[in-house]
Coordinates of C-alpha atoms in Angstrom, one line a residue:
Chain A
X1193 CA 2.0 35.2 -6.8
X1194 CA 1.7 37.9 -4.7
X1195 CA -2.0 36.9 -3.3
X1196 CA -0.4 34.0 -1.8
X1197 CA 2.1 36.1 -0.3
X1198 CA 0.9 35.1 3.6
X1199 CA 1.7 31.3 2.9
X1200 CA 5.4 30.4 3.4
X1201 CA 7.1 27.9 1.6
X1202 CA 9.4 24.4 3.0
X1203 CA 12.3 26.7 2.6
X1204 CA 11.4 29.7 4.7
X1205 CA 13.2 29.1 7.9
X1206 CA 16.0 27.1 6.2
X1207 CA 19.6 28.8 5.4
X1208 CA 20.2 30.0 2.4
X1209 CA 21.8 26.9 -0.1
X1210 CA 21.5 24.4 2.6
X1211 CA 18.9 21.6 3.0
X1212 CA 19.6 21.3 7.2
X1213 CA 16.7 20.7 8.8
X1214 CA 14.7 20.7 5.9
X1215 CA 13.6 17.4 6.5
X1216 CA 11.0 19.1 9.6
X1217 CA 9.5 21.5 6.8
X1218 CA 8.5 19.0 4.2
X1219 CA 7.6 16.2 6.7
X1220 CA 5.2 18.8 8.8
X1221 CA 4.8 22.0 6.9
X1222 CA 1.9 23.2 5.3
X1223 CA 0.1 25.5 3.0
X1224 CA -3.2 26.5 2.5
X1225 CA -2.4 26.8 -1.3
X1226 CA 0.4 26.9 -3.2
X1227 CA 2.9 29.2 -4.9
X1228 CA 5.0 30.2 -7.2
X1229 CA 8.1 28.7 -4.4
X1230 CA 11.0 28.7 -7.3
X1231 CA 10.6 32.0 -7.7
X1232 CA 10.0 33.4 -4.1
X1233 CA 12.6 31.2 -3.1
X1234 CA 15.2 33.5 -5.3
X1235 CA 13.5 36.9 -4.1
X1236 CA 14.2 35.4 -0.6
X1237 CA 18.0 34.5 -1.7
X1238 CA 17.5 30.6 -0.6
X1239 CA 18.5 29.9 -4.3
X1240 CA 20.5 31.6 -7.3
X1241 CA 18.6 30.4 -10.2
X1242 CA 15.3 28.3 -11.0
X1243 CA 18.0 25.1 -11.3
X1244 CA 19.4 25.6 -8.2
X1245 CA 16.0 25.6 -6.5
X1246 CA 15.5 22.4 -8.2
X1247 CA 18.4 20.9 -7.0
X1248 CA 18.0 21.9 -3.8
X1249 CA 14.7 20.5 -3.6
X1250 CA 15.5 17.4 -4.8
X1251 CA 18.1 16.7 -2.8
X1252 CA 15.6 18.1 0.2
X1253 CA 13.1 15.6 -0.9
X1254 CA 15.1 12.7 -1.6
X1255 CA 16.9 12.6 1.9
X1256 CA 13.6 13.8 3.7
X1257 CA 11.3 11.1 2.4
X1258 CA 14.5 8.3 2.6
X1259 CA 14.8 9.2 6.4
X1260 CA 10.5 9.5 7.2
X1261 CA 10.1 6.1 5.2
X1262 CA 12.9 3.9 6.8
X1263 CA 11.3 5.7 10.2
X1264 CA 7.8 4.4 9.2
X1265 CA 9.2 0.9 8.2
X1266 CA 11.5 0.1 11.0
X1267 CA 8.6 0.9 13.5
X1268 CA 8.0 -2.0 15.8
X1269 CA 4.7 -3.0 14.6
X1270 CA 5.7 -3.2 11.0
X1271 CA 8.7 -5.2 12.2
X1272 CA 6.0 -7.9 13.8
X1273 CA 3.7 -7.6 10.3
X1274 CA 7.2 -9.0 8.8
X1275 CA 8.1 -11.5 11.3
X1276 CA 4.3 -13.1 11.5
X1277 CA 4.0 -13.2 7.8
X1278 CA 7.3 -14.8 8.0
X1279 CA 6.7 -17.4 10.3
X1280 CA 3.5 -18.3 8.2
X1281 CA 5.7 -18.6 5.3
X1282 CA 8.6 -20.9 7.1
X1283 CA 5.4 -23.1 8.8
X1284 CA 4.1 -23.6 5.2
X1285 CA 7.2 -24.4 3.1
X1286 CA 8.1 -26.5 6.2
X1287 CA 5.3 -28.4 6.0
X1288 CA 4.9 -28.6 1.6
X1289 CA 8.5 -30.0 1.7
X1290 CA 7.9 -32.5 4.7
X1291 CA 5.1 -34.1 2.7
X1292 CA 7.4 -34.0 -1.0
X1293 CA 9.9 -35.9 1.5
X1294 CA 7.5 -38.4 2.9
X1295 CA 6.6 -39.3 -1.1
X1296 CA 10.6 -39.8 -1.7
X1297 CA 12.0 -40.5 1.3
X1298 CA 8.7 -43.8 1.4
X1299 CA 10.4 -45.3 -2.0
X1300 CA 13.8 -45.5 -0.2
X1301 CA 13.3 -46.1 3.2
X1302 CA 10.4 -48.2 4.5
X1303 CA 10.0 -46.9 8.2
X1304 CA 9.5 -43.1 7.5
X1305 CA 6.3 -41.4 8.4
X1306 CA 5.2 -37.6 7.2
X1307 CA 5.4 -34.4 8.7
X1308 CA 7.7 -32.3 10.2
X1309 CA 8.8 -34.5 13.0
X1310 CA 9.4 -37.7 10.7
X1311 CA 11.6 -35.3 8.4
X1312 CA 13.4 -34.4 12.0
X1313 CA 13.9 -37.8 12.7
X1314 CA 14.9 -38.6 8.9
X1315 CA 17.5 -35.9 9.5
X1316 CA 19.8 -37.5 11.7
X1317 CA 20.1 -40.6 10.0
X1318 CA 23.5 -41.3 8.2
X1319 CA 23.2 -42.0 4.5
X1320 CA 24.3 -45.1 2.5
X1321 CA 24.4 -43.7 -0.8
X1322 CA 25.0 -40.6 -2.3
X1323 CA 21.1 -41.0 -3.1
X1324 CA 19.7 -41.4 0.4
X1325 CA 22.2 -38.1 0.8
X1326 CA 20.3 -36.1 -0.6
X1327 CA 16.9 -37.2 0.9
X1328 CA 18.6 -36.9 3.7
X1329 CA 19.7 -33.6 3.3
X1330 CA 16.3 -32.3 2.2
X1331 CA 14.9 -33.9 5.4
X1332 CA 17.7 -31.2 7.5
X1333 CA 16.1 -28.4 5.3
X1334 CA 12.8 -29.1 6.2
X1335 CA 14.4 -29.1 10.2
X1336 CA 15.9 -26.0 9.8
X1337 CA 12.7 -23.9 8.5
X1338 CA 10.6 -26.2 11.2
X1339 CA 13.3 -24.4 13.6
X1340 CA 13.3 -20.9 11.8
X1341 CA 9.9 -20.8 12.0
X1342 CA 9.4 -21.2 15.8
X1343 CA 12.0 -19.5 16.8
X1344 CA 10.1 -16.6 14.7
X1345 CA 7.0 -17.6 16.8
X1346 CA 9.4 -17.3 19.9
X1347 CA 9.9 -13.7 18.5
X1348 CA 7.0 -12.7 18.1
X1349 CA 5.7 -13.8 21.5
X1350 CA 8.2 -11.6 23.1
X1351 CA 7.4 -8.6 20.9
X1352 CA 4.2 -8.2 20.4
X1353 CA 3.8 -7.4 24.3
X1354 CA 5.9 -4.3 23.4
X1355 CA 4.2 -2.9 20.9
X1356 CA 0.0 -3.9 21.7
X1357 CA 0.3 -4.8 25.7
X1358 CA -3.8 -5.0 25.6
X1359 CA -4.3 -6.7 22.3
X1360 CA -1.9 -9.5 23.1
X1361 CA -3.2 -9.9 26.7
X1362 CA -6.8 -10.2 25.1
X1363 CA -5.8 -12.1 21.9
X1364 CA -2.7 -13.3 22.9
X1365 CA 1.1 -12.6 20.9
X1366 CA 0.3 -14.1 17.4
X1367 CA -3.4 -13.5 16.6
X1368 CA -2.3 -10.1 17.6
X1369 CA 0.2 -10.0 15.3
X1370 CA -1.9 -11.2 12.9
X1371 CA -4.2 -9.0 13.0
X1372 CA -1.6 -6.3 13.2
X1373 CA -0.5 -7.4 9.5
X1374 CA -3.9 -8.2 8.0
X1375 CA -4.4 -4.3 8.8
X1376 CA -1.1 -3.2 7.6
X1377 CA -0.3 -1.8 11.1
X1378 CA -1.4 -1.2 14.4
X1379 CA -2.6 2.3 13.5
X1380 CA -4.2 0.9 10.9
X1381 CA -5.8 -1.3 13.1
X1382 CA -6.9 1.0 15.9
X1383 CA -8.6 3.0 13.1
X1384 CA -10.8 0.6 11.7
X1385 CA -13.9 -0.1 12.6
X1386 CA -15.1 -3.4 14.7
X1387 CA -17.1 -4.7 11.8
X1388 CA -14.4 -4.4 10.3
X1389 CA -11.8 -6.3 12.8
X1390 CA -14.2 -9.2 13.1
X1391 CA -14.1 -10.1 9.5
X1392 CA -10.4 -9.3 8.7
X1393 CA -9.0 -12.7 7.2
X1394 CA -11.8 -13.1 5.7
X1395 CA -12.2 -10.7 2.5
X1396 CA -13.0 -13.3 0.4
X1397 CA -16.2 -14.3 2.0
X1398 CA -16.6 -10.8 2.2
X1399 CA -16.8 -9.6 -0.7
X1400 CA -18.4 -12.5 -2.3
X1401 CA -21.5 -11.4 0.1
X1402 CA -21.0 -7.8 -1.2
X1403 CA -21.1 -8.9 -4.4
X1404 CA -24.4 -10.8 -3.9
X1405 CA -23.3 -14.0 -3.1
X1406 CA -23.8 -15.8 -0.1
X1407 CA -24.4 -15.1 3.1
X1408 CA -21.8 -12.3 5.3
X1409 CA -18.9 -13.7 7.1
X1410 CA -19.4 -14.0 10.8
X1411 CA -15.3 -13.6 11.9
X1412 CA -12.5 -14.0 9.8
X1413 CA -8.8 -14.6 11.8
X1414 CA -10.1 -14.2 15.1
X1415 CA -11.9 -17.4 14.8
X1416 CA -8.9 -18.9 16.1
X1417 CA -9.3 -17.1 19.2
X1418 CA -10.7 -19.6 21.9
X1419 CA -13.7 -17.2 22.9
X1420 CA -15.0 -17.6 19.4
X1421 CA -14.0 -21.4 18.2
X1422 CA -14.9 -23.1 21.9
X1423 CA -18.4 -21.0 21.8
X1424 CA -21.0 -23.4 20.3
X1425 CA -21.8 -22.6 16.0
X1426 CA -25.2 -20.7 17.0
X1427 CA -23.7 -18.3 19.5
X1428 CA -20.4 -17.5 17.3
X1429 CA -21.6 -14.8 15.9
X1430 CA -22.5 -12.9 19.1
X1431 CA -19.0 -14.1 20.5
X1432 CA -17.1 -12.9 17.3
X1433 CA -18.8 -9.5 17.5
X1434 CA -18.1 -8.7 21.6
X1435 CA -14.5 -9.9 20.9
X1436 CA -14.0 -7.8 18.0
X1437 CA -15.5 -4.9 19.8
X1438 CA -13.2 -5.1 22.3
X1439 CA -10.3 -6.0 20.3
X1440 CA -10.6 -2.7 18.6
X1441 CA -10.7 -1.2 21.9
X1442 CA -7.6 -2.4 23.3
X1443 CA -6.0 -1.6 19.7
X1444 CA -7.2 2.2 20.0
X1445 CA -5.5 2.1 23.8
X1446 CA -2.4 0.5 22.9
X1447 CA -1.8 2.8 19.4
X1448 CA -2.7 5.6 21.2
X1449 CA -1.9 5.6 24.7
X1450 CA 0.1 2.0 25.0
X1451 CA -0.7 2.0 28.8
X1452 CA -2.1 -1.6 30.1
X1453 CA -6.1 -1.1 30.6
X1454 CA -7.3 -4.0 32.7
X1455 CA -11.0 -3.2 33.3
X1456 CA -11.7 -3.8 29.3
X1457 CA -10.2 -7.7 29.9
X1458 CA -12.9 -8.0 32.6
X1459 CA -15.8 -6.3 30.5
X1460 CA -15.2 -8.9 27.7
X1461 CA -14.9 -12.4 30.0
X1462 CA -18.4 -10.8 31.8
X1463 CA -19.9 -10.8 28.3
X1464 CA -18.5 -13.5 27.3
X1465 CA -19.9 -15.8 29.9
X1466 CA -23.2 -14.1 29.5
X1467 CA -23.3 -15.3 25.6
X1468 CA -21.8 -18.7 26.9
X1469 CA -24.6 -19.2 30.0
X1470 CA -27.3 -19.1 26.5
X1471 CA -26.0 -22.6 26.0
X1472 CA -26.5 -23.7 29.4
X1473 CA -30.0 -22.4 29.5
X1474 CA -31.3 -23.6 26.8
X1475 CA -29.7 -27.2 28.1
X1476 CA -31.4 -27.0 30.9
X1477 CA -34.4 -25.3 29.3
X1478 CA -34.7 -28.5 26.9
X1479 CA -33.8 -31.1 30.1
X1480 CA -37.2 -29.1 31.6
X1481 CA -39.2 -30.2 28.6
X1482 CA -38.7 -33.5 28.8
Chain B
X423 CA -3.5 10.0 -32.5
X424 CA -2.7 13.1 -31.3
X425 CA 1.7 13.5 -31.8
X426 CA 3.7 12.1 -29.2
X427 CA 5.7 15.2 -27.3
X428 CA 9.2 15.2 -28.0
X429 CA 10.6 12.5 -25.4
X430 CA 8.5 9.9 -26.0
X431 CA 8.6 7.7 -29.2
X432 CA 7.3 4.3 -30.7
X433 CA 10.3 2.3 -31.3
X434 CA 10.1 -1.1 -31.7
X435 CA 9.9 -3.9 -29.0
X436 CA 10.4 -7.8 -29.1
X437 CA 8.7 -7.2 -32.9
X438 CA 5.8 -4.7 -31.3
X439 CA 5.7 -0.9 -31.9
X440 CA 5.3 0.3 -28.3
X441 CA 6.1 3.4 -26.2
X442 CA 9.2 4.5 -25.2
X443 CA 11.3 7.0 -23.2
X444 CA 14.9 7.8 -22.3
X445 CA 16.6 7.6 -18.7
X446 CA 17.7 4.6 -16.4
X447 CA 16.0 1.3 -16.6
X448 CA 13.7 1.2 -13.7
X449 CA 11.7 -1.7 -13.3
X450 CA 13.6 -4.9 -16.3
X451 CA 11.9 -3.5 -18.9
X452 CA 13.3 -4.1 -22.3
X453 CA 15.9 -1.1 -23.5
X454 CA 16.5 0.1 -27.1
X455 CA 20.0 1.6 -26.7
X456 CA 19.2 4.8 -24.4
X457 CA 15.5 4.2 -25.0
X458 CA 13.4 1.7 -22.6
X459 CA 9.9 0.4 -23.1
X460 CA 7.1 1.8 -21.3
X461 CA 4.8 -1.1 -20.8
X462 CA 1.1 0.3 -21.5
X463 CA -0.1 -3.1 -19.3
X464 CA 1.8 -1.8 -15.9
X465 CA 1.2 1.8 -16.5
X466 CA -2.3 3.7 -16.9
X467 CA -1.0 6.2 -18.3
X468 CA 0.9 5.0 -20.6
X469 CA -2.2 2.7 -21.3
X470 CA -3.8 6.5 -22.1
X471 CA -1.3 7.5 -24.7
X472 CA -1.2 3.6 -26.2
X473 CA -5.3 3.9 -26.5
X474 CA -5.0 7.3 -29.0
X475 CA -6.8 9.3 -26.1
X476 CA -6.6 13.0 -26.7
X477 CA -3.6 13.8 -24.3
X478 CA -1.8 17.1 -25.3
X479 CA 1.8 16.5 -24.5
X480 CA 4.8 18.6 -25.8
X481 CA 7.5 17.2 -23.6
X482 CA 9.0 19.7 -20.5
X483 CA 5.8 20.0 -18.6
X484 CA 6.0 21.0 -15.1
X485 CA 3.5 17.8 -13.3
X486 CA 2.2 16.9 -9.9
X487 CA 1.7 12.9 -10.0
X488 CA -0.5 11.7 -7.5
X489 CA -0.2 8.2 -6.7
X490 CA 3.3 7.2 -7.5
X491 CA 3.7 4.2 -6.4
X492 CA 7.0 2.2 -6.7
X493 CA 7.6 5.1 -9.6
X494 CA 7.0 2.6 -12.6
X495 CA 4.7 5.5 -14.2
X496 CA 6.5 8.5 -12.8
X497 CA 9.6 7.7 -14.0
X498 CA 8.6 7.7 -18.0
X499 CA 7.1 11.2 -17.4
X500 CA 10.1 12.2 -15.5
X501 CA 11.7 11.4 -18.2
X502 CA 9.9 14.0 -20.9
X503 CA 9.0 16.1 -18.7
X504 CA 9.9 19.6 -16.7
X505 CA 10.0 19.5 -12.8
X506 CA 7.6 16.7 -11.6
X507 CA 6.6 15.9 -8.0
X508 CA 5.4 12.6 -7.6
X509 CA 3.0 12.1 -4.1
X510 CA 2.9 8.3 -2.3
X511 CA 1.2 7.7 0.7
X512 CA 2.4 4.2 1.2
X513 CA 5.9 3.8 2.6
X514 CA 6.7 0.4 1.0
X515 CA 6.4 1.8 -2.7
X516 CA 8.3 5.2 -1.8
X517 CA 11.3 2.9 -1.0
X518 CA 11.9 2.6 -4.7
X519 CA 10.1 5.5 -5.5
X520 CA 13.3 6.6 -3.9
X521 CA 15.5 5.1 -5.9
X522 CA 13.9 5.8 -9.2
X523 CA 14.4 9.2 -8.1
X524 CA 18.0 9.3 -7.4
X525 CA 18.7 9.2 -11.1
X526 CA 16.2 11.9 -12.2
X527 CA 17.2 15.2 -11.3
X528 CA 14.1 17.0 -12.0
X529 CA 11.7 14.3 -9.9
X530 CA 11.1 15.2 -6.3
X531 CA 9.6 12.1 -4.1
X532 CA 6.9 13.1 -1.2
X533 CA 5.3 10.6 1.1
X534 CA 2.2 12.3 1.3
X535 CA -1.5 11.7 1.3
X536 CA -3.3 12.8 -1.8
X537 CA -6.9 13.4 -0.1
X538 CA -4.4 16.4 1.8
X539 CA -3.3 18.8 -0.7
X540 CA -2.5 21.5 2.4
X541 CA 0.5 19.3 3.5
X542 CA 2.1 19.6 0.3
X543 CA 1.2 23.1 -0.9
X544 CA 4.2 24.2 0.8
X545 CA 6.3 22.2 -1.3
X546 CA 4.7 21.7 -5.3
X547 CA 4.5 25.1 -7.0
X548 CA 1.7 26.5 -8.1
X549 CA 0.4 26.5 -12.2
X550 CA 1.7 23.5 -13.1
X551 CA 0.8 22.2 -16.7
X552 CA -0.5 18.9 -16.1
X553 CA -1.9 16.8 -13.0
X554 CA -1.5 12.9 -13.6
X555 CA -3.5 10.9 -11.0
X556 CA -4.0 7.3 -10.6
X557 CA -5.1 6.5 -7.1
X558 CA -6.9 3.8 -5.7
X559 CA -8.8 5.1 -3.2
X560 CA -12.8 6.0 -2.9
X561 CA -13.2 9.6 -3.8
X562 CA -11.2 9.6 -6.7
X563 CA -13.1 12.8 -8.3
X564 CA -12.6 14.8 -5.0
X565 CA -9.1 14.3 -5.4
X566 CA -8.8 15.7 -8.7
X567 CA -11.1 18.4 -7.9
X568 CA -8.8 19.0 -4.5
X569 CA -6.2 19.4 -6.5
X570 CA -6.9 21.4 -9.1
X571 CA -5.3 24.5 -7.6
X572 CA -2.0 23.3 -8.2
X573 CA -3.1 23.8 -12.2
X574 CA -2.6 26.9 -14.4
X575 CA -5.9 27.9 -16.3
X576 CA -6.2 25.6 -18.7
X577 CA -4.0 22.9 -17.0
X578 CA -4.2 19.3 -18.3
X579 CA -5.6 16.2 -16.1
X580 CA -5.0 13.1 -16.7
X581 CA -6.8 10.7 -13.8
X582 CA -6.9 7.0 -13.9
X583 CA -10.5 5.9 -12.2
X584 CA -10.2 2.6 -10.9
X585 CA -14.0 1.7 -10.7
X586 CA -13.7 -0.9 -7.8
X587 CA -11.8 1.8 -5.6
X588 CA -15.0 3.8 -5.4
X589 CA -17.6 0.7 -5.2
X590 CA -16.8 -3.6 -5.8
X591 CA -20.1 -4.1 -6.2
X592 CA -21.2 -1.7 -8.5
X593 CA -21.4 -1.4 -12.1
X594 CA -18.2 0.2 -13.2
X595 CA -20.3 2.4 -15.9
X596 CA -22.5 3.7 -12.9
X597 CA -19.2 4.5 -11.3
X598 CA -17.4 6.4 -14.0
X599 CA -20.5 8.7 -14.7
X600 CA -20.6 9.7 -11.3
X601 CA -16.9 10.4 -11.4
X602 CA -17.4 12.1 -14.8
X603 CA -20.1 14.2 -13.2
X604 CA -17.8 15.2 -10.5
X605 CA -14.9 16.2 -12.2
X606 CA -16.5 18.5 -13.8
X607 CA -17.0 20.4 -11.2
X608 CA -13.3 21.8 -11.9
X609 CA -12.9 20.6 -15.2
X610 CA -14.0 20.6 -18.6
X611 CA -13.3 16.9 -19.8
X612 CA -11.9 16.5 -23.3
X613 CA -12.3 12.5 -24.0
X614 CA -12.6 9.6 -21.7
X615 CA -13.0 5.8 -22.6
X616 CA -12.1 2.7 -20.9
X617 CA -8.6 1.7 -20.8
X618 CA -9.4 -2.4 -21.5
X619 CA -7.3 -4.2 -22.4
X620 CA -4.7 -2.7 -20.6
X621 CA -6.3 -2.3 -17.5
X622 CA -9.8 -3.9 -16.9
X623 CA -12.7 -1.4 -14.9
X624 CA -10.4 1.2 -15.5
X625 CA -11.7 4.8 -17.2
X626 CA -9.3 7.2 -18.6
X627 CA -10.2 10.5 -18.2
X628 CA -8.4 13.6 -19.9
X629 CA -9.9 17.6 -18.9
X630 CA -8.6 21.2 -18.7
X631 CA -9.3 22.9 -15.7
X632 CA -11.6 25.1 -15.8

């Protein structure tokens, strides 16, 4: 197509027959349109024949996209998206199998209590039948996820500095991560809108108001955030909003510049305490009417 | 019905006449010696074909896929057809997109975003003969339109609208005239309908480019 003949194809700087380095072109190239490139790539002598194009390209594609999506996956933030998803999923099994124990465990045994520590202590018992065994034994299970899944907390509390130094310091290491995952990344994250951030967790609620149906979510995850659960019902809504905004802040600083920015810290406790000083007036604005 | 192109057959299934094609299994589906079921439920395409729309296939087409996914789809029509480049923006799926490549000569993986034809121009050849696109993203008729210039004259689209990409809340009819409207900007559609049961608030749409 000779009217495209300005554009240049992924295999225009590469030697001819060889797919070294090719992985650059494909990942960052570019064309305003595109070509006829089997064909120009045998005027250009990169390939003998339209099936040796093909089979250069393939393999060109294969190993290109293999190496840019183990890059993408193995990113730290993605890592932390696994390891907090993780740890939810240890803390819940943990906690379905302590209470299937605590049924079992009560017909055999008549000091047991539930939860994770009662399985713990249930653990270390010696059994006195090959049926208490295996109580027993489930009762080490539930132990060892209980264990698993704070030493993935323990993890996560020592990454997630690393990869958002300002959204940990302002949300602290798991609601971090957590918010990291809900958004799929931290450059997700960092590009989504505060609105957006405040409800995350709670898509549900969400969209059950978009559809018409009650009234819009005022936070989602971040409700677990103290700034937003220890503010009183009436002023949660402003509190879940200035976090949020500043949440998205520190995730835009930390995706794209990861340096620690301390003034945005002190801009959200001086709001905070001016949404928090509403409850004291009107205390003392309701001790004045009386 | 328009024929099936040579590649894909009916054979029969657990008792049910249903699509197939020939290459590795992919993704457990039942096999009929060298033949394995394409499941019309997990593909929208294949939902297409299953739903007698008015897809002109003859097998050997050259095709950009756009929204590959894990490659359940992409590997059926790498399997009749010519050269196909399948596009993936998420990394997650390309990881078996990947795979499903490595035993297809002719199918070329790219982790690329759809909305960006220019970062991909460089790579899929111009006139291709058809242009399959099922993503699930809003501005799904921009897309198509986008992307167009990969097509000869007369090129074939096949684009799976997934009404709730565009809008939740709205109506999905309201949805898919707008898209119709849209496309044919660049296209002159030749049938659409919906592609229930197979995939609910979902709209086929087949169209030549102009």
């Amino acid at each position: 197509m000779t009217e495209h003949a300005t554009e240049r194809g992924w295999f225009a700087d590469l030697d001819p027959g060889s797919v070294d380095g090719a992985r650059a072109a494909i990942d960052d190239g570019s064309a305003a349109e595109p070509a006829d490139w089997p064909q120009r790539a045998i005027e250009s002598g990169f390939a003998d024949s339209e099936a040796d194009y093909y089979e250069l390209l393939q393999e060109a594609t294969v190993a290109a996209t293999r190496a840019t999506v183990v890059d993408r996956e193995q990113a730290d933030d993605k890592q932390l998206l696994h390891a907090v998803r993780a740890m939810d999923d240890a803390d819940r099994t943990a906690n379905e199998l302590a209470e299937r124990l605590a049924e079992w465990a009560g017909t055999l045994f008549d000091d047991v209590g539930t939860g994770v520590d009662a399985a713990r202590q249930l653990a270390e018992r010696e059994p006195a039948s090959p049926l208490e065994a295996r109580v027993i034994s489930l009762a080490g299970r539930v132990d060892d996820l209980a264990t698993e899944a704070d030493e993935l907390r323990t993890f996560i509390e020592r990454q997630a500095p690393e990869v958002a130094p300002n959204l940990c310091e302002m949300a602290g290491a798991v609601l971090a991560a957590r918010l990291i995952a809900l958004a799929g990344g931290l450059e997700g994250l960092a590009k989504k809108p505060s609105g957006t951030v405040q409800v995350l967790g709670a898509e549900d609620a969400l969209f059950a108001h978009l559809a018409g149906r009650g009234s819009s979510p005022k936070h989602g995850i971040i409700y677990t955030h103290e700034y937003v659960s220890g503010t009183r019902p009436e002023d949660r809504g402003s509190a879940s909003r200035a976090l949020a905004g500043k949440l998205s802040i520190a995730a835009r600083i930390d995706h794209y510049s990861g340096k620690r920015r301390p003034e945005i810290h002190a801009e959200l406790d001086d709001r905070m305490s001016t949404i928090r000083a509403r409850a004291k007036d009107d205390d003392a604005s309701a001790e004045g009417d009386q | 019905m328009s024929g099936l192109p040579d590649g894909i057959e009916r054979r029969e299934f657990d008792g049910h006449e249903r699509l197939s094609t020939r290459g590795e299994p992919v993704y457990g589906e039942p096999t009929d010696g060298e033949w394995r079921c394409w499941d019309a439920g997990r593909s929208k395409l294949g939902a297409m074909l299953e739903t007698g729309m008015d897809v002109d296939l003859s097998g050997g087409e050259s095709v950009l896929y756009l929204g590959a996914a894990s490659g359940t789809t992409v590997s059926h029509v790498a399997d009749f057809a010519g050269p196909t480049y399948a596009i993936e923006f998420a990394p997650r799926p390309v990881r078996d997109l990947i795979g499903v490549a490595e035993d297809r000569s002719n199918l070329f993986p790219l982790l690329k975003d759809a909305r960006k034809p220019e970062t991909y121009a460089h790579i899929v050849e111009a006139d291709l003969d058809l242009l399959v696109q099922d993503v699930a993203t809003r501005g799904q008729a921009a897309v198509a339109v986008n992307n167009a210039q990969f097509l000869a004259d007369e090129g074939q689209l096949c684009l799976a609208v997934k009404a709730r990409s565009e809008d939740v809340t709205a109506d999905p009819e309201t949805v898919f005239e707008e898209v119709r409207e849209e496309v044919a900007a660049a296209y002159e559609i030749v049938d659409s309908r919906r592609l229930e049961p197979f995939h609910d608030d979902h709209l086929g749409i087949v169209a030549r480019k102009r």
